[in-house]
mmCIF file of C-alpha atoms in Angstrom:
data_model
loop_
_atom_site.group_PDB
_atom_site.id
_atom_site.type_symbol
_atom_site.label_atom_id
_atom_site.label_comp_id
_atom_site.label_asym_id
_atom_site.label_seq_id
_atom_site.Cartn_x
_atom_site.Cartn_y
_atom_site.Cartn_z
ATOM 1 C CA MET Y 10 0.000 0.000 0.000
ATOM 2 C CA THR Y 11 1.460 3.355 -1.039
ATOM 3 C CA ASP Y 12 1.424 6.553 1.002
ATOM 4 C CA THR Y 13 -1.304 7.927 -1.259
ATOM 5 C CA ASP Y 14 -3.460 4.859 -0.678
ATOM 6 C CA ARG Y 15 -2.879 5.065 3.051
ATOM 7 C CA HIS Y 16 -3.764 8.751 3.063
ATOM 8 C CA GLY Y 17 -6.901 8.068 1.052
ATOM 9 C CA GLN Y 18 -7.986 5.303 3.388
ATOM 10 C CA ARG Y 19 -7.391 7.518 6.406
ATOM 11 C CA SER Y 20 -9.546 10.268 4.972
ATOM 12 C CA ASP Y 21 -12.236 7.731 4.084
ATOM 13 C CA ASP Y 22 -12.136 6.430 7.650
ATOM 14 C CA ALA Y 23 -12.421 9.970 8.982
ATOM 15 C CA ALA Y 24 -15.413 10.670 6.746
ATOM 16 C CA PHE Y 25 -17.033 7.451 7.835
ATOM 17 C CA GLU Y 26 -16.490 8.253 11.515
ATOM 18 C CA LYS Y 27 -17.910 11.714 11.017
ATOM 19 C CA ALA Y 28 -21.022 10.303 9.371
ATOM 20 C CA ALA Y 29 -21.437 7.710 12.124
ATOM 21 C CA LYS Y 30 -21.106 10.360 14.806
ATOM 22 C CA ARG Y 31 -23.690 12.512 13.057
ATOM 23 C CA VAL Y 32 -26.155 9.601 13.057
ATOM 24 C CA PHE Y 33 -25.485 8.880 16.706
ATOM 25 C CA ASP Y 34 -25.833 12.529 17.749
ATOM 26 C CA ARG Y 35 -29.150 12.744 15.933
ATOM 27 C CA SER Y 36 -30.390 9.672 17.784
ATOM 28 C CA VAL Y 37 -29.317 11.287 21.058
ATOM 29 C CA ALA Y 38 -31.269 14.424 20.181
ATOM 30 C CA ASP Y 39 -34.233 12.175 19.319
ATOM 31 C CA VAL Y 40 -34.542 10.713 22.798
ATOM 32 C CA ASP Y 41 -38.211 11.260 23.644
ATOM 33 C CA ALA Y 42 -39.665 13.091 26.604
ATOM 34 C CA ALA Y 43 -40.679 9.960 28.510
ATOM 35 C CA THR Y 44 -37.185 8.532 28.357
ATOM 36 C CA GLY Y 45 -35.771 11.961 29.163
ATOM 37 C CA SER Y 46 -37.850 12.198 32.317
ATOM 38 C CA ARG Y 47 -36.844 8.680 33.373
ATOM 39 C CA LEU Y 48 -33.218 9.628 32.871
ATOM 40 C CA ALA Y 49 -33.742 12.782 34.919
ATOM 41 C CA ALA Y 50 -35.296 10.679 37.696
ATOM 42 C CA ALA Y 51 -32.311 8.333 37.590
ATOM 43 C CA ARG Y 52 -29.971 11.322 37.813
ATOM 44 C CA ARG Y 53 -31.835 12.744 40.828
ATOM 45 C CA ARG Y 54 -31.689 9.404 42.554
ATOM 46 C CA ALA Y 55 -27.960 9.107 41.907
ATOM 47 C CA LEU Y 56 -27.379 12.599 43.297
ATOM 48 C CA ARG Y 57 -29.451 11.781 46.388
ATOM 49 C CA GLU Y 58 -27.226 8.760 46.930
ATOM 50 C CA ALA Y 59 -24.153 10.965 46.694
ATOM 51 C CA ASN Y 60 -25.581 13.486 49.172
ATOM 52 C CA ALA Y 61 -26.653 10.732 51.558
ATOM 53 C CA GLY Y 62 -23.040 9.996 52.451
ATOM 54 C CA PRO Y 63 -20.645 7.121 51.977
ATOM 55 C CA HIS Y 64 -22.093 3.837 50.929
ATOM 56 C CA ASP Y 65 -22.121 0.968 53.366
ATOM 57 C CA VAL Y 66 -21.078 -1.931 51.189
ATOM 58 C CA ARG Y 67 -22.108 -4.633 53.667
ATOM 59 C CA SER Y 68 -25.642 -3.313 54.115
ATOM 60 C CA GLY Y 69 -26.167 -2.467 50.441
ATOM 61 C CA GLY Y 70 -27.445 1.053 51.100
ATOM 62 C CA THR Y 71 -26.427 4.476 52.197
ATOM 63 C CA GLN Y 72 -26.089 5.527 55.775
ATOM 64 C CA ALA Y 73 -29.076 7.839 55.440
ATOM 65 C CA GLN Y 74 -31.210 4.924 54.321
ATOM 66 C CA ARG Y 75 -29.948 2.696 57.119
ATOM 67 C CA PRO Y 76 -29.622 4.680 60.352
ATOM 68 C CA TRP Y 77 -28.775 1.530 62.283
ATOM 69 C CA PHE Y 78 -25.339 1.566 60.775
ATOM 70 C CA THR Y 79 -24.376 5.182 61.332
ATOM 71 C CA PRO Y 80 -20.903 5.663 62.840
ATOM 72 C CA ASP Y 81 -22.316 7.301 65.980
ATOM 73 C CA ARG Y 82 -24.012 4.013 66.809
ATOM 74 C CA TRP Y 83 -20.832 1.973 66.751
ATOM 75 C CA TRP Y 84 -21.744 0.455 70.122
ATOM 76 C CA LEU Y 85 -24.889 -0.964 68.596
ATOM 77 C CA ARG Y 86 -22.893 -2.778 65.986
ATOM 78 C CA ARG Y 87 -20.479 -4.078 68.599
ATOM 79 C CA THR Y 88 -23.293 -5.218 70.902
ATOM 80 C CA GLY Y 89 -25.090 -6.837 68.009
ATOM 81 C CA GLY Y 90 -21.940 -8.680 67.031
ATOM 82 C CA LEU Y 91 -21.385 -9.917 70.572
ATOM 83 C CA LEU Y 92 -24.985 -11.068 70.825
ATOM 84 C CA ALA Y 93 -24.716 -12.934 67.550
ATOM 85 C CA VAL Y 94 -21.497 -14.672 68.634
ATOM 86 C CA THR Y 95 -23.021 -15.592 72.016
ATOM 87 C CA ALA Y 96 -26.153 -16.979 70.387
ATOM 88 C CA ALA Y 97 -24.058 -19.040 67.981
ATOM 89 C CA LEU Y 98 -22.010 -20.426 70.898
ATOM 90 C CA VAL Y 99 -25.137 -21.326 72.869
ATOM 91 C CA VAL Y 100 -26.601 -23.155 69.898
ATOM 92 C CA ALA Y 101 -23.330 -25.001 69.269
ATOM 93 C CA VAL Y 102 -23.029 -26.082 72.930
ATOM 94 C CA ALA Y 103 -26.675 -27.161 73.027
ATOM 95 C CA LEU Y 104 -26.226 -29.260 69.908
ATOM 96 C CA TRP Y 105 -23.019 -30.820 71.243
ATOM 97 C CA VAL Y 106 -24.541 -31.645 74.662
ATOM 98 C CA GLY Y 107 -27.673 -33.008 73.049
ATOM 99 C CA SER Y 108 -25.746 -35.293 70.761
ATOM 100 C CA SER Y 109 -23.498 -36.588 73.608
ATOM 101 C CA VAL Y 110 -26.546 -37.333 75.815
ATOM 102 C CA GLN Y 111 -28.078 -39.292 72.981
ATOM 103 C CA ARG Y 112 -24.878 -41.255 72.578
ATOM 104 C CA THR Y 113 -24.567 -42.214 76.326
ATOM 105 C CA GLU Y 114 -28.216 -42.871 77.203
ATOM 106 C CA PRO Y 115 -30.398 -44.771 74.825
ATOM 107 C CA PRO Y 116 -33.616 -44.752 76.842
ATOM 108 C CA ALA Y 117 -35.864 -44.706 73.898
ATOM 109 C CA VAL Y 118 -34.411 -47.946 72.599
ATOM 110 C CA GLU Y 119 -34.704 -49.645 75.993
ATOM 111 C CA ASP Y 120 -38.308 -48.560 76.350
ATOM 112 C CA PHE Y 121 -39.024 -49.904 72.956
ATOM 113 C CA ARG Y 122 -37.343 -53.193 73.848
ATOM 114 C CA SER Y 123 -39.318 -53.545 77.078
ATOM 115 C CA VAL Y 124 -42.585 -52.892 75.288
ATOM 116 C CA ALA Y 125 -41.657 -55.424 72.661
ATOM 117 C CA LEU Y 126 -40.786 -58.012 75.313
ATOM 118 C CA LEU Y 127 -44.113 -57.411 77.040
ATOM 119 C CA ASP Y 128 -45.966 -57.989 73.804
ATOM 120 C CA LEU Y 129 -43.945 -61.140 73.253
ATOM 121 C CA GLU Y 130 -44.810 -62.443 76.733
ATOM 122 C CA ILE Y 131 -48.488 -61.844 76.119
ATOM 123 C CA LEU Y 132 -48.341 -63.591 72.787
ATOM 124 C CA LEU Y 133 -46.398 -66.563 74.168
ATOM 125 C CA GLY Y 134 -48.425 -66.928 77.398
ATOM 126 C CA GLU Y 135 -51.205 -69.123 76.065
ATOM 127 C CA ALA Y 136 -53.415 -69.059 79.171
ATOM 128 C CA GLU Y 137 -53.464 -65.311 79.442
ATOM 129 C CA PHE Y 138 -54.072 -65.042 75.747
ATOM 130 C CA ASP Y 139 -57.085 -67.344 76.087
ATOM 131 C CA LEU Y 140 -58.309 -65.163 78.929
ATOM 132 C CA LEU Y 141 -58.104 -62.120 76.731
ATOM 133 C CA GLU Y 142 -59.949 -63.911 73.960
ATOM 134 C CA ASP Y 143 -62.759 -65.045 76.317
ATOM 135 C CA LEU Y 144 -63.050 -61.730 78.081
ATOM 136 C CA GLU Y 145 -66.655 -61.276 76.956
ATOM 137 C CA PHE Y 146 -67.557 -64.732 78.241
ATOM 138 C CA TYR Y 147 -66.146 -63.950 81.696
ATOM 139 C CA ALA Y 148 -68.004 -60.648 81.766
ATOM 140 C CA TRP Y 149 -71.252 -62.540 81.018
ATOM 141 C CA LEU Y 150 -70.499 -64.982 83.843
ATOM 142 C CA ASP Y 151 -70.060 -62.027 86.235
ATOM 143 C CA GLU Y 152 -73.433 -60.619 85.234
ATOM 144 C CA LEU Y 153 -75.100 -64.005 85.835
ATOM 145 C CA ALA Y 154 -73.525 -64.261 89.255
ATOM 146 C CA GLU Y 155 -74.874 -60.852 90.190
ATOM 147 C CA LEU Y 156 -78.419 -61.743 89.035
ATOM 148 C CA ALA Y 157 -78.518 -65.190 90.663
ATOM 149 C CA PRO Y 158 -79.951 -65.496 94.311
ATOM 150 C CA PRO Y 159 -77.305 -65.694 97.024
ATOM 151 C CA VAL Y 160 -76.265 -69.237 97.852
ATOM 152 C CA SER Y 161 -76.407 -70.122 101.606
ATOM 153 C CA ASP Y 162 -73.475 -71.743 103.222
ATOM 154 C CA ASP Y 163 -75.772 -74.498 104.407
ATOM 155 C CA ASP Y 164 -76.021 -76.730 101.466
ATOM 156 C CA GLY Y 165 -77.659 -79.556 103.367
ATOM 157 C CA ILE Y 166 -74.747 -81.757 103.150
ATOM 158 C CA GLY Y 167 -73.051 -83.047 106.139
ATOM 159 C CA MET V 20 -28.959 17.809 16.290
ATOM 160 C CA GLN V 21 -26.054 18.633 18.546
ATOM 161 C CA THR V 22 -26.846 21.421 20.978
ATOM 162 C CA GLN V 23 -24.444 24.007 22.336
ATOM 163 C CA ARG V 24 -24.680 22.281 25.701
ATOM 164 C CA ASP V 25 -23.464 19.022 24.150
ATOM 165 C CA ILE V 26 -20.529 20.795 22.548
ATOM 166 C CA ASP V 27 -19.639 22.517 25.824
ATOM 167 C CA ALA V 28 -19.872 19.201 27.647
ATOM 168 C CA HIS V 29 -17.196 17.803 25.335
ATOM 169 C CA THR V 30 -14.808 20.729 25.479
ATOM 170 C CA SER V 31 -14.858 22.069 29.021
ATOM 171 C CA PRO V 32 -14.861 20.186 32.323
ATOM 172 C CA PRO V 33 -18.232 20.124 34.084
ATOM 173 C CA THR V 34 -18.729 22.396 37.053
ATOM 174 C CA SER V 35 -21.018 20.128 39.049
ATOM 175 C CA LEU V 36 -21.928 16.481 39.103
ATOM 176 C CA GLU V 37 -25.533 17.345 38.350
ATOM 177 C CA SER V 38 -24.685 19.307 35.221
ATOM 178 C CA PHE V 39 -22.303 16.580 34.128
ATOM 179 C CA LEU V 40 -24.972 13.903 34.469
ATOM 180 C CA ALA V 41 -27.597 16.100 32.807
ATOM 181 C CA ASP V 42 -25.263 16.626 29.848
ATOM 182 C CA ILE V 43 -24.339 13.019 29.474
ATOM 183 C CA GLU V 44 -27.498 11.073 30.313
ATOM 184 C CA ALA V 45 -29.058 10.958 26.846
ATOM 185 C CA ARG V 46 -25.742 9.982 25.234
ATOM 186 C CA ALA V 47 -25.207 7.365 27.905
ATOM 187 C CA PHE V 48 -28.673 5.985 27.229
ATOM 188 C CA ARG V 49 -28.015 5.661 23.489
ATOM 189 C CA TYR V 50 -24.594 4.207 24.177
ATOM 190 C CA ALA V 51 -26.094 1.586 26.505
ATOM 191 C CA LEU V 52 -28.970 0.903 24.107
ATOM 192 C CA VAL V 53 -26.560 -0.070 21.335
ATOM 193 C CA ALA V 54 -24.878 -2.520 23.695
ATOM 194 C CA VAL V 55 -27.826 -4.053 25.601
ATOM 195 C CA ARG V 56 -30.458 -3.656 22.852
ATOM 196 C CA ASN V 57 -33.429 -2.963 25.122
ATOM 197 C CA PRO V 58 -34.547 0.523 26.282
ATOM 198 C CA ASP V 59 -35.570 -0.530 29.800
ATOM 199 C CA ASP V 60 -32.354 -2.429 30.340
ATOM 200 C CA ALA V 61 -30.395 0.520 28.959
ATOM 201 C CA LEU V 62 -32.086 2.844 31.460
ATOM 202 C CA ASP V 63 -31.272 0.484 34.314
ATOM 203 C CA VAL V 64 -27.654 0.233 33.281
ATOM 204 C CA VAL V 65 -27.318 4.015 32.974
ATOM 205 C CA GLN V 66 -28.910 4.552 36.368
ATOM 206 C CA ASP V 67 -26.550 2.022 37.972
ATOM 207 C CA ALA V 68 -23.578 3.772 36.407
ATOM 208 C CA MET V 69 -24.781 7.188 37.600
ATOM 209 C CA ILE V 70 -25.251 5.910 41.142
ATOM 210 C CA ALA V 71 -21.823 4.272 41.177
ATOM 211 C CA LEU V 72 -20.185 7.473 39.911
ATOM 212 C CA CYS V 73 -21.963 9.582 42.541
ATOM 213 C CA ARG V 74 -21.142 7.180 45.356
ATOM 214 C CA HIS V 75 -17.497 6.611 44.636
ATOM 215 C CA TYR V 76 -16.152 9.426 42.499
ATOM 216 C CA ALA V 77 -18.148 12.536 43.383
ATOM 217 C CA ASN V 78 -15.059 14.108 44.964
ATOM 218 C CA ARG V 79 -12.805 13.553 41.949
ATOM 219 C CA PRO V 80 -11.987 16.459 39.603
ATOM 220 C CA GLY V 81 -14.683 17.126 37.014
ATOM 221 C CA ALA V 82 -12.302 16.417 34.145
ATOM 222 C CA GLU V 83 -12.038 12.784 35.269
ATOM 223 C CA TRP V 84 -15.761 12.139 35.409
ATOM 224 C CA ARG V 85 -16.270 11.351 31.724
ATOM 225 C CA PRO V 86 -13.720 8.547 31.399
ATOM 226 C CA LEU V 87 -14.701 7.244 34.829
ATOM 227 C CA PHE V 88 -18.373 7.287 33.967
ATOM 228 C CA PHE V 89 -17.872 5.458 30.688
ATOM 229 C CA ARG V 90 -15.627 2.953 32.383
ATOM 230 C CA ILE V 91 -18.369 2.218 34.919
ATOM 231 C CA LEU V 92 -20.969 2.120 32.151
ATOM 232 C CA GLY V 93 -18.848 -0.301 30.129
ATOM 233 C CA ASN V 94 -18.463 -2.567 33.153
ATOM 234 C CA ARG V 95 -22.191 -2.462 33.823
ATOM 235 C CA VAL V 96 -22.934 -3.316 30.189
ATOM 236 C CA ARG V 97 -20.517 -6.255 30.337
ATOM 237 C CA ASP V 98 -22.081 -7.504 33.578
ATOM 238 C CA PHE V 99 -25.537 -7.177 32.067
ATOM 239 C CA ASN V 100 -24.601 -9.021 28.891
ATOM 240 C CA ARG V 101 -22.916 -11.772 30.893
ATOM 241 C CA ARG V 102 -26.006 -12.232 33.045
ATOM 242 C CA SER V 103 -28.251 -12.151 29.972
ATOM 243 C CA SER V 104 -26.097 -14.737 28.307
ATOM 244 C CA VAL V 105 -26.368 -17.092 31.298
ATOM 245 C CA ARG V 106 -30.104 -16.444 31.558
ATOM 246 C CA GLY V 107 -30.502 -17.062 27.841
ATOM 247 C CA ARG V 108 -28.659 -20.370 28.051
ATOM 248 C CA ILE V 109 -30.850 -21.520 30.940
ATOM 249 C CA LEU V 110 -34.050 -20.425 29.192
ATOM 250 C CA SER V 111 -33.035 -22.021 25.909
ATOM 251 C CA PHE V 112 -32.275 -25.229 27.776
ATOM 252 C CA PHE V 113 -35.808 -25.316 29.188
ATOM 253 C CA SER V 114 -37.567 -24.205 26.005
ATOM 254 C CA ARG V 115 -35.542 -26.224 23.538
ATOM 255 C CA GLN V 116 -38.480 -28.426 22.656
ATOM 256 C CA ASP V 117 -40.901 -25.525 22.279
ATOM 257 C CA ASP V 118 -39.004 -23.321 19.886
ATOM 258 C CA GLY V 119 -36.016 -24.193 17.831
ATOM 259 C CA ASP V 120 -35.202 -20.888 16.177
ATOM 260 C CA GLY V 121 -34.158 -19.039 19.332
ATOM 261 C CA ASP V 122 -34.355 -15.296 19.770
ATOM 262 C CA ALA V 123 -37.929 -14.033 19.466
ATOM 263 C CA ARG V 124 -37.245 -10.655 21.064
ATOM 264 C CA PRO V 125 -38.497 -7.680 19.078
ATOM 265 C CA ASP V 126 -35.968 -5.487 17.367
ATOM 266 C CA PRO V 127 -34.927 -3.126 20.188
ATOM 267 C CA ILE V 128 -34.035 -0.313 17.869
ATOM 268 C CA ALA V 129 -37.434 -0.528 16.204
ATOM 269 C CA ALA V 130 -39.008 -0.529 19.659
ATOM 270 C CA ALA V 131 -36.903 2.409 20.847
ATOM 271 C CA PRO V 132 -38.714 5.579 21.963
ATOM 272 C CA ALA V 133 -40.032 7.782 19.203
ATOM 273 C CA GLY V 134 -38.164 10.918 18.283
ATOM 274 C CA ARG V 135 -39.152 14.562 18.280
ATOM 275 C CA ASP V 136 -38.761 15.219 14.593
ATOM 276 C CA SER V 137 -42.175 15.817 13.057
ATOM 277 C CA ASP V 138 -41.199 15.043 9.456
ATOM 278 C CA PRO V 139 -41.858 11.331 8.954
ATOM 279 C CA CYS V 140 -39.471 11.079 5.995
ATOM 280 C CA VAL V 141 -36.604 12.613 7.935
ATOM 281 C CA ARG V 142 -37.427 10.456 10.918
ATOM 282 C CA LEU V 143 -37.538 7.350 8.787
ATOM 283 C CA ALA V 144 -34.156 8.112 7.273
ATOM 284 C CA GLN V 145 -32.636 8.793 10.676
ATOM 285 C CA ASP V 146 -34.134 5.688 12.197
ATOM 286 C CA ASP V 147 -32.966 3.639 9.257
ATOM 287 C CA ALA V 148 -29.417 4.928 9.554
ATOM 288 C CA MET V 149 -29.292 4.458 13.318
ATOM 289 C CA THR V 150 -30.790 0.982 13.046
ATOM 290 C CA ALA V 151 -28.188 -0.027 10.507
ATOM 291 C CA LEU V 152 -25.376 1.503 12.550
ATOM 292 C CA SER V 153 -26.620 -0.108 15.731
ATOM 293 C CA GLN V 154 -26.955 -3.506 14.113
ATOM 294 C CA ALA V 155 -23.478 -3.256 12.641
ATOM 295 C CA LEU V 156 -22.064 -2.243 16.018
ATOM 296 C CA GLY V 157 -23.874 -5.208 17.537
ATOM 297 C CA THR V 158 -21.883 -7.590 15.348
ATOM 298 C CA LEU V 159 -18.553 -6.280 16.639
ATOM 299 C CA PRO V 160 -16.687 -7.832 19.566
ATOM 300 C CA ALA V 161 -17.465 -5.872 22.744
ATOM 301 C CA ARG V 162 -14.021 -4.287 23.039
ATOM 302 C CA GLN V 163 -13.994 -3.113 19.426
ATOM 303 C CA ARG V 164 -17.476 -1.651 19.808
ATOM 304 C CA GLU V 165 -16.451 0.088 23.021
ATOM 305 C CA ALA V 166 -13.321 1.558 21.477
ATOM 306 C CA PHE V 167 -15.216 2.817 18.438
ATOM 307 C CA MET V 168 -18.060 4.346 20.426
ATOM 308 C CA LEU V 169 -15.806 6.100 22.906
ATOM 309 C CA ARG V 170 -13.404 7.414 20.265
ATOM 310 C CA VAL V 171 -16.002 8.421 17.691
ATOM 311 C CA PHE V 172 -19.272 9.069 19.517
ATOM 312 C CA GLU V 173 -17.795 10.486 22.699
ATOM 313 C CA ASP V 174 -14.828 12.253 21.078
ATOM 314 C CA MET V 175 -12.417 10.808 23.615
ATOM 315 C CA ASP V 176 -8.725 10.838 22.814
ATOM 316 C CA ILE V 177 -6.699 7.643 22.993
ATOM 317 C CA ALA V 178 -5.572 8.228 26.597
ATOM 318 C CA GLN V 179 -9.120 8.886 27.820
ATOM 319 C CA THR V 180 -10.429 5.873 25.922
ATOM 320 C CA ALA V 181 -7.698 3.711 27.434
ATOM 321 C CA THR V 182 -8.699 4.920 30.908
ATOM 322 C CA ALA V 183 -12.374 4.283 30.189
ATOM 323 C CA MET V 184 -11.692 0.806 28.837
ATOM 324 C CA GLY V 185 -9.045 -0.085 31.398
ATOM 325 C CA CYS V 186 -6.487 -1.094 28.771
ATOM 326 C CA SER V 187 -3.378 0.268 27.034
ATOM 327 C CA ALA V 188 -3.309 2.948 24.364
ATOM 328 C CA GLY V 189 -2.024 0.358 21.880
ATOM 329 C CA SER V 190 -5.029 -1.865 22.504
ATOM 330 C CA VAL V 191 -7.343 1.076 21.941
ATOM 331 C CA LYS V 192 -5.735 1.810 18.564
ATOM 332 C CA THR V 193 -5.967 -1.828 17.509
ATOM 333 C CA HIS V 194 -9.597 -2.243 18.596
ATOM 334 C CA HIS V 195 -10.579 1.048 17.018
ATOM 335 C CA SER V 196 -8.968 0.440 13.639
ATOM 336 C CA ARG V 197 -10.432 -3.064 13.414
ATOM 337 C CA ALA V 198 -13.848 -1.707 14.341
ATOM 338 C CA VAL V 199 -13.687 0.977 11.641
ATOM 339 C CA ALA V 200 -12.631 -1.527 8.999
ATOM 340 C CA LYS V 201 -15.413 -3.934 9.912
ATOM 341 C CA LEU V 202 -18.077 -1.214 10.113
ATOM 342 C CA ARG V 203 -17.096 0.239 6.770
ATOM 343 C CA GLU V 204 -17.354 -3.188 5.262
ATOM 344 C CA LEU V 205 -20.809 -3.724 6.797
ATOM 345 C CA LEU V 206 -22.196 -0.248 6.208
ATOM 346 C CA GLY V 207 -20.707 0.564 2.829
ATOM 347 C CA GLU V 208 -24.082 1.271 1.225
ATOM 348 C CA HIS V 209 -25.271 3.484 4.079
ATOM 349 C CA ARG V 210 -22.499 6.045 3.764
#
């Protein structure tokens, strides 16, 4: 490529850039009123943020929006932190103690075993099982005994 | 049409953050619109960039605001496009069986807010040119598009563009020249 070609290309590029800028500037001037007012609202909000003071990154808002985190309430932050740490410790200790108690004392299992053994005894004890089965019959016998006249000790024998 | 205020905004440092933002907001919106291709998303991105500038750089000299603002805006656009890309992949995964041809979003430039020019022919020509330019810019790699838009649309010199893009002056020159070559190839008939 000769110097003349290079110069020609550069001037073509410049003309192209100028035309592109003209198109872009026209589109900027064409921004409608609704968009313009939304942009103005965005600008006002941004300026309010700037006037509200430094941004608290951890809380995600400005100090004016979040008065709990203002520097003059440093003690609140410190107290809150201590409370959080204490609560976490209490929970951890409670979980640890609970798990160790469960490991050393298995009462639930023993209770379950005793209940199971009792059931087994009932099932294996044939006489008692028969008693349970004939419970209605024995109840009927009791009713008969109550209705029947009393029997005297003197039965005439002897 | 470029107003006197726009020209002043490019040549002299702003006196207050409010005037700076007022001067730049419409340009920033168009800049973001080319990159994110949706007016609502562009507004969100511009607002985020304004808030970040006000929070972190309000005390910096006014002359630094422009490159800083466009650097923040560029980062916000990149974040947005990254999130959109992830969201798009997830959505396309779930709707693969429903629709095979992908992007059904309306043309964002066609859906962009209407202009103030009353002459429909002039408006049509302007819209047509901006649509073509925007579509061509959309085909460029992000860094080339950024370099072109900052150098050409925002009249930034190489040092300011390098600051705004967070790269070296050499990279700016490379990205810019490649962008111009590609755009000229794409937009030959629109010149």
